[in-house]
Coordinates of C-alpha atoms in Angstrom, one line a residue:
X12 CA -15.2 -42.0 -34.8
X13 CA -13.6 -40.6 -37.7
X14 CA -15.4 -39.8 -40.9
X15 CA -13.5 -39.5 -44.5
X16 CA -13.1 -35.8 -44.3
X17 CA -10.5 -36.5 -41.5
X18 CA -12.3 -34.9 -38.9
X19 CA -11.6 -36.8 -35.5
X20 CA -13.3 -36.8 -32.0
X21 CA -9.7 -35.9 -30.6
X22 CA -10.0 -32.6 -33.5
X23 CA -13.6 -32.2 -31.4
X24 CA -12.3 -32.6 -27.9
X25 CA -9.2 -30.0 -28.6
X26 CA -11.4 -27.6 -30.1
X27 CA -13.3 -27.8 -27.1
X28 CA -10.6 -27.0 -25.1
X29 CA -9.5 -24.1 -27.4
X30 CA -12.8 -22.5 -27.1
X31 CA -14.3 -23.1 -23.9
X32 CA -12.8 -20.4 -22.1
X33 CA -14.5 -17.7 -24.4
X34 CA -18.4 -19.5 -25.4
X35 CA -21.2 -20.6 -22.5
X36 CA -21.9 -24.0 -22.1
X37 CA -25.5 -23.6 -23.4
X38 CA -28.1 -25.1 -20.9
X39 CA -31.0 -27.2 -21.3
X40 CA -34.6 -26.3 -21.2
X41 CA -37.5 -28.8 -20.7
X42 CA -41.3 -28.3 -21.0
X43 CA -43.8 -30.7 -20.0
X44 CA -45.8 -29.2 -22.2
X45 CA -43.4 -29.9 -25.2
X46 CA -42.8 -33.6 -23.7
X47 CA -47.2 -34.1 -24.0
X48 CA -47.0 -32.8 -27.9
X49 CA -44.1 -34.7 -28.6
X50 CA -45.0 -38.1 -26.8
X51 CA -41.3 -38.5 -25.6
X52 CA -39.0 -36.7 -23.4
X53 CA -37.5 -33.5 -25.4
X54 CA -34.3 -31.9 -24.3
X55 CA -33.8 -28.5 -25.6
X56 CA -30.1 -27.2 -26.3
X57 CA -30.5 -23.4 -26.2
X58 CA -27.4 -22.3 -28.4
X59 CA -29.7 -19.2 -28.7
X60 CA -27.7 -18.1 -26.0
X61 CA -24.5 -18.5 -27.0
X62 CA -22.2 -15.7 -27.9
X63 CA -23.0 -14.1 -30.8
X64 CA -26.3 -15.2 -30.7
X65 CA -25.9 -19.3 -32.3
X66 CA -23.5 -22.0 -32.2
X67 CA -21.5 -20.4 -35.1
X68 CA -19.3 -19.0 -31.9
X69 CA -18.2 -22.1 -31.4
X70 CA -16.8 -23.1 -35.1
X71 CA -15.7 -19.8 -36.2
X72 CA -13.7 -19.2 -32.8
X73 CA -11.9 -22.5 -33.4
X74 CA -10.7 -21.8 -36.7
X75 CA -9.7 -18.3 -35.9
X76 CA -7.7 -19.3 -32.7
X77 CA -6.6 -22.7 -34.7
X78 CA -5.2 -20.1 -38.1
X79 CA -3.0 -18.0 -35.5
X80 CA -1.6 -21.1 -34.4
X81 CA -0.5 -22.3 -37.7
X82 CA -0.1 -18.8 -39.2
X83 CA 0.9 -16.4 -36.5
X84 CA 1.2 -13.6 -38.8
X85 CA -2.2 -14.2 -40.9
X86 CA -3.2 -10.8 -42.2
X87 CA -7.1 -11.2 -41.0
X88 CA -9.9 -13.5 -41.8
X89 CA -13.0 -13.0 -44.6
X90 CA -15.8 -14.9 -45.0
X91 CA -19.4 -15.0 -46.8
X92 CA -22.5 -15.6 -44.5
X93 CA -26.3 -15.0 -44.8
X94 CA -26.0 -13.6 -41.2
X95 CA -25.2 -16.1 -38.5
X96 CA -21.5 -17.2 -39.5
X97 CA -20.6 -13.8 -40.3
X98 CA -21.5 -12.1 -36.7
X99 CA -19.9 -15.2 -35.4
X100 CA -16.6 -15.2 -37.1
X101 CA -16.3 -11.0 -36.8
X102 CA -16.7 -11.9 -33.0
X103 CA -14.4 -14.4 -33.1
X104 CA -11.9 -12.0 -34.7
X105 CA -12.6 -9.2 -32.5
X106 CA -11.4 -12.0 -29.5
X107 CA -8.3 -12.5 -31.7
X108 CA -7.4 -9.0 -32.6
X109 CA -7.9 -9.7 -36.1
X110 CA -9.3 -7.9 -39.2
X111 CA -12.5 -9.4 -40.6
X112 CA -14.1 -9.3 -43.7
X113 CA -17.7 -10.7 -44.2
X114 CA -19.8 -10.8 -47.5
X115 CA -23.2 -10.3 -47.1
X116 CA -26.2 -11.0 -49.3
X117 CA -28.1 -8.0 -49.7
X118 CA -31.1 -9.6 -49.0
X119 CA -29.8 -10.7 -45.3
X120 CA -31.5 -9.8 -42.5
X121 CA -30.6 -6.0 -41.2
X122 CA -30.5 -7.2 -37.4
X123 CA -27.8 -9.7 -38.8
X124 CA -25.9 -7.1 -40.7
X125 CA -26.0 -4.5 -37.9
X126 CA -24.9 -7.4 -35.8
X127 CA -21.8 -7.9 -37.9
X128 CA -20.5 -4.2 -38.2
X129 CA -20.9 -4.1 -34.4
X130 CA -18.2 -6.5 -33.7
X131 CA -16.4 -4.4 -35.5
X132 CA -15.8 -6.3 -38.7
X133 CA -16.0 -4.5 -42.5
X134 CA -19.4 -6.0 -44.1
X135 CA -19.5 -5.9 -48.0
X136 CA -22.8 -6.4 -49.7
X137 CA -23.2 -9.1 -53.1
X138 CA -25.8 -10.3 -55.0
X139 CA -28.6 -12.7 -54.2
X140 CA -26.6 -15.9 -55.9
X141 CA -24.3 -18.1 -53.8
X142 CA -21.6 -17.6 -56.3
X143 CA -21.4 -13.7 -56.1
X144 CA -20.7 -14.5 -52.1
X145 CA -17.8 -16.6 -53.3
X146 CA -16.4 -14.3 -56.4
X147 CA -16.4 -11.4 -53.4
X148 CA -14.3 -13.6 -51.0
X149 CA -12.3 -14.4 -53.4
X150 CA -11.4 -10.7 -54.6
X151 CA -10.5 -9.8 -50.7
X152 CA -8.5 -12.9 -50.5
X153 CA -6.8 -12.0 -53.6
X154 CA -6.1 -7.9 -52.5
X155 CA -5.9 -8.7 -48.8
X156 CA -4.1 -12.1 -48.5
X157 CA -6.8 -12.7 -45.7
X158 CA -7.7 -16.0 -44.1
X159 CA -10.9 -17.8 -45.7
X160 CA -13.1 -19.1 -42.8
X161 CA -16.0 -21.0 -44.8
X162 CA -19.2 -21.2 -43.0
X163 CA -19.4 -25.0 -42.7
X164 CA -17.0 -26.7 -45.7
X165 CA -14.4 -26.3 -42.8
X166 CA -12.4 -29.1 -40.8
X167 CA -11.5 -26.9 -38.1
X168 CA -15.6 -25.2 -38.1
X169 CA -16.6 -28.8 -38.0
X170 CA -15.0 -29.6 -34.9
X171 CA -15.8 -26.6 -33.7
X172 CA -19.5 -27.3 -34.1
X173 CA -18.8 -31.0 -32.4
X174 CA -18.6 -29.4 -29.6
X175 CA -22.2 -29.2 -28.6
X176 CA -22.9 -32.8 -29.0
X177 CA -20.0 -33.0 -26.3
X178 CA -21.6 -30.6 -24.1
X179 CA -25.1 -32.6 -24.7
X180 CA -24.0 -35.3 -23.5
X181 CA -22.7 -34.5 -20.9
X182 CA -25.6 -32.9 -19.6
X183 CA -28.1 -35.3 -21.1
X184 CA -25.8 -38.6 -21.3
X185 CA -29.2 -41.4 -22.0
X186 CA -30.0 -39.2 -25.1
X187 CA -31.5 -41.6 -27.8
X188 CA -31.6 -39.2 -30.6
X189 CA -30.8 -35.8 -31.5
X190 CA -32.6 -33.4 -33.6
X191 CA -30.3 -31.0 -35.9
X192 CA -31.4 -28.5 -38.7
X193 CA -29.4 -28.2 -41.4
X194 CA -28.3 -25.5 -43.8
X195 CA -24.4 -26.8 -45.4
X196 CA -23.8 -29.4 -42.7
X197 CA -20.9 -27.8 -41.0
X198 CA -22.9 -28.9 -37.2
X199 CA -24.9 -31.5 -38.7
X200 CA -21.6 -33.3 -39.5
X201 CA -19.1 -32.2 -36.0
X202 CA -22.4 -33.1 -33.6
X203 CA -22.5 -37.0 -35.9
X204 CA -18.7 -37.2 -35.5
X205 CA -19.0 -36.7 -31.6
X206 CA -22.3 -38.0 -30.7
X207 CA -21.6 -41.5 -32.4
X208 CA -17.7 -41.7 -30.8
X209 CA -19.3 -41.1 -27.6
X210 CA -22.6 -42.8 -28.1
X211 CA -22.2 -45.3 -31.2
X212 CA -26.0 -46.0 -30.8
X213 CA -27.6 -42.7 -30.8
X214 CA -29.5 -41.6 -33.6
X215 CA -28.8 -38.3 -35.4
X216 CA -31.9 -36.7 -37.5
X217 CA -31.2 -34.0 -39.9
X218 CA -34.1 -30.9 -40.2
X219 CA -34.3 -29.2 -43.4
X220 CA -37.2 -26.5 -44.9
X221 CA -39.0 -28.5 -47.8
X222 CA -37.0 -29.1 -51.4
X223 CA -33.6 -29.6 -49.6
X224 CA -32.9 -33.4 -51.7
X225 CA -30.8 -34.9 -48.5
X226 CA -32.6 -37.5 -47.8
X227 CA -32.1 -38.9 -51.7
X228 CA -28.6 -37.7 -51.1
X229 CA -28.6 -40.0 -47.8
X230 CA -30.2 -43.2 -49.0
X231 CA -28.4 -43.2 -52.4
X232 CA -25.1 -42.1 -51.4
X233 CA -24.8 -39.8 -54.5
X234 CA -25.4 -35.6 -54.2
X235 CA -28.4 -35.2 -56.0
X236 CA -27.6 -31.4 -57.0
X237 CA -26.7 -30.0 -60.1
X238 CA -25.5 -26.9 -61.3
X239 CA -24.4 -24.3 -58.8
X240 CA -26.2 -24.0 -55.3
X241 CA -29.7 -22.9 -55.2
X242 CA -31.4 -20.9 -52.7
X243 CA -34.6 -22.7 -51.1
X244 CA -38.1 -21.0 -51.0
X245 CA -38.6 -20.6 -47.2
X246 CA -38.8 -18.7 -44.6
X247 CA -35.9 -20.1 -42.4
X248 CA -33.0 -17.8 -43.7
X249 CA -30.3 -19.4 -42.0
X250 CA -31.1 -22.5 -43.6
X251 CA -32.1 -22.0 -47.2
X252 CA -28.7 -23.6 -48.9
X253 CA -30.2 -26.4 -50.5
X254 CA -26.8 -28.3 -51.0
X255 CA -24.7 -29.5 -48.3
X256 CA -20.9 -29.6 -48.7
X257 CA -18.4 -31.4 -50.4
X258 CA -17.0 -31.8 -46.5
X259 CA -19.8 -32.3 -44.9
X260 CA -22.0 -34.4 -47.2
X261 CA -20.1 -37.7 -46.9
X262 CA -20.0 -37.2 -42.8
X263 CA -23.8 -37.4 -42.8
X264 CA -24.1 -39.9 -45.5
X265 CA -21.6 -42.4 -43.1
X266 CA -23.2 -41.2 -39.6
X267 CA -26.7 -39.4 -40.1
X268 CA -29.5 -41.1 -40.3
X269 CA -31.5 -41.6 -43.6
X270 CA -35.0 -40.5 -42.3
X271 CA -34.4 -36.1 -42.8
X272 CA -37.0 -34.1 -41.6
X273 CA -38.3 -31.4 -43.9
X274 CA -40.9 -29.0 -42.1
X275 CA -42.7 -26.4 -44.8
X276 CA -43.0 -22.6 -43.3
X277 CA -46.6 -23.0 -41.7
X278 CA -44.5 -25.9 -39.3
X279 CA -42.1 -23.9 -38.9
X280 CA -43.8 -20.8 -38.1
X281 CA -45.6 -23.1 -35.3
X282 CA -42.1 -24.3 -33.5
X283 CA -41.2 -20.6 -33.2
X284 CA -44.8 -19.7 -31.4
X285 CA -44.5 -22.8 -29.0
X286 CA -40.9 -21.6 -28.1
X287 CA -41.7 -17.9 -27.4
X288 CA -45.2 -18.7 -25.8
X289 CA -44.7 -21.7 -23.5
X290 CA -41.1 -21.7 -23.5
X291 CA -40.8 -18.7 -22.9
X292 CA -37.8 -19.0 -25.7
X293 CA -36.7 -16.2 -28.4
X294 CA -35.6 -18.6 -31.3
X295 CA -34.5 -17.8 -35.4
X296 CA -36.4 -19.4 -37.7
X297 CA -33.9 -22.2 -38.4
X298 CA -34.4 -23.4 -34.7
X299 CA -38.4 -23.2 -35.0
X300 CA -37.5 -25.9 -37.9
X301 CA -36.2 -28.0 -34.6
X302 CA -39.2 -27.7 -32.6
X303 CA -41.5 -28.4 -35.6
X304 CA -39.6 -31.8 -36.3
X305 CA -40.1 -32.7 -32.7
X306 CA -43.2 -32.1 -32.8
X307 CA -44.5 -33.5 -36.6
X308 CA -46.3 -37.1 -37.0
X309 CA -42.8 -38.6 -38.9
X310 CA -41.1 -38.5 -35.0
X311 CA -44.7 -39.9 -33.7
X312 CA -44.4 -42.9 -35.3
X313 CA -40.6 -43.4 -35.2
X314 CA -39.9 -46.0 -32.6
X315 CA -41.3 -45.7 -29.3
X316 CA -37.6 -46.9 -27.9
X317 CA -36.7 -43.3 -28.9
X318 CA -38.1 -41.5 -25.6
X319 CA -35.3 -39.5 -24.6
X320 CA -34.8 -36.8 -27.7
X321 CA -32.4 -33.3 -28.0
X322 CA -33.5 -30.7 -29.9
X323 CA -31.1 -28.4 -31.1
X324 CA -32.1 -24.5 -31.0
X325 CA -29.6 -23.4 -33.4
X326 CA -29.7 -19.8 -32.7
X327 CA -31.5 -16.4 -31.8
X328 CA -30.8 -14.0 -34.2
X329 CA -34.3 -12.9 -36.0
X330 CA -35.6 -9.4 -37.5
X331 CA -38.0 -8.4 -34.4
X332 CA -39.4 -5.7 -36.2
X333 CA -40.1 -8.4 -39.1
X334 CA -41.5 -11.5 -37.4
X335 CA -43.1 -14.3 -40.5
X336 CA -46.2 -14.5 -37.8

């Protein structure tokens, strides 16, 4: 399966084989518990464990190992993030013995700041639009003639997010759907290129905090978004982009389903308690948007032929000292 961006299972399968000697192979929790809620078998992929803290190890590490292949004398890498990408890719670089830039909202998270500078990469601070992340890249690209490792608009972060779906399938090959949040499509778009090579008939359902516009964007084929990218009103931080990326978008609007699952805060805020009380599972916001689609009356009445459903738990990284319950 290979969609228009040129993104290919054999890019997915190599990246595996790049990477896996440096991520875990995340495992899979169950919960009978969840299973009774849900009405269907629920497979939980706990990328909250993976380095760094979310499956942005896995994109940012193939791009970083894939640049020093191509360009063995790349000066260092920079990048913008609202927190995840950015401890991921100043990991990455620390593996590589590369310098790292990352541009930082101010309004990110401290734990996901903190995070950042101790991997050892330089964190700059910019204001609370998207494009003050991308003037600030810019300027260190410009001064520093470093690498630019977007967060998801990426070929080489896209098959490095692929990867789970491989991993998932191994582990839970009579999957019938798969559960993803969202923020600019950068796993969405790897896990629909892999899934669907492997699986052609599995069914890959996008979870988004309210106001996000993909599904219009799925089920007309057009981006619905105007102007330059807006930050959504919730409480998921790692997913409030509301536009997905030039990249990704037609990926999902080829492989993803149509039906995208937007959970407000109060569902959200619900996921996370079910993960930490019965689960026993410390989960970011973004992934509580995962559980609360698995668990919300539009997968209820979905067809009852979809009994055997992963849930993606995107990550782990949250503010302790600054819970939203």
């Amino acid at each position: 399966m290979a969609a228009s961006c040129g993104v290919t299972f054999v890019d997915v399968l190599k990246a595996l084989e790049r990477i896996s000697p440096f991520i875990h192979k995340t495992p899979i929790f169950t919960s009978e518990q969840a299973n009774r809620k849900c009405g269907r078998q629920l497979f939980f992929k706990c990328e909250n464990f993976q380095k760094s803290g979310s499956f942005k190890a896995r994109g940012a590490l193939n791009a970083v190992l894939k640049c020093q292949q191509v360009k063995p004398n790349v000066n260092g890498v920079v990048t913008h993030s609202s927190g995840n990408h950015g401890q991921a890719l100043a990991w990455a670089a620390q593996r590589a013995n590369l310098p790292c830039c990352v541009v930082v909202p101010q309004m990110a998270p401290d734990v996901k700041k903190n995070a950042i500078r101790g991997y050892g990469a330089e964190l700059l601070e910019c204001g609370p639009k998207p494009s003050d992340r991308n003037e600030a890249c810019d300027k260190v690209q410009d001064d520093r003639n470093f690498e630019l490792i977007p967060p998801y608009d990426h070929v080489d972060v896209i098959a490095g997010q692929g990867t789970i779906a491989v991993e998932l399938l191994e582990q839970v090959p009579f999957l019938d759907a798969i559960l993803v949040p969202i923020s600019g499509g950068g796993m969405s778009s790897g896990i629909c290129i892999a899934a669907k090579t492997i699986k052609p008939d599995i069914k890959i359902f996008i979870v988004a905090p309210k106001g996000k516009r993909l599904e219009e964007c799925l089920r007309t084929g057009k981006r619905p978004w105007e102007g330059p990218p807006q930050y959504l009103d919730t409480i998921a931080d790692g997913i409030r982009l509301q536009q997905t990326g030039y990249i990704t978008t037609p990926i999902l609007m080829e492989l993803a389903e149509k039906d995208v699952f937007e959970m407000s805060d109060e569902e959200i805020i619900e996921g996370m308690k079910f993960s930490f009380e019965r689960m026993k599972l410390v989960i970011e916001t973004a992934a509580g948007a995962s559980v609360a689609a698995a668990f919300s009356d539009r997968l209820r009445k979905m067809d009852p032929d979809l009994k055997n459903v992963g849930v993606i738990l995107c990550g782990g990284n949250l503010d302790i000292e600054n819970l939203p319950f």
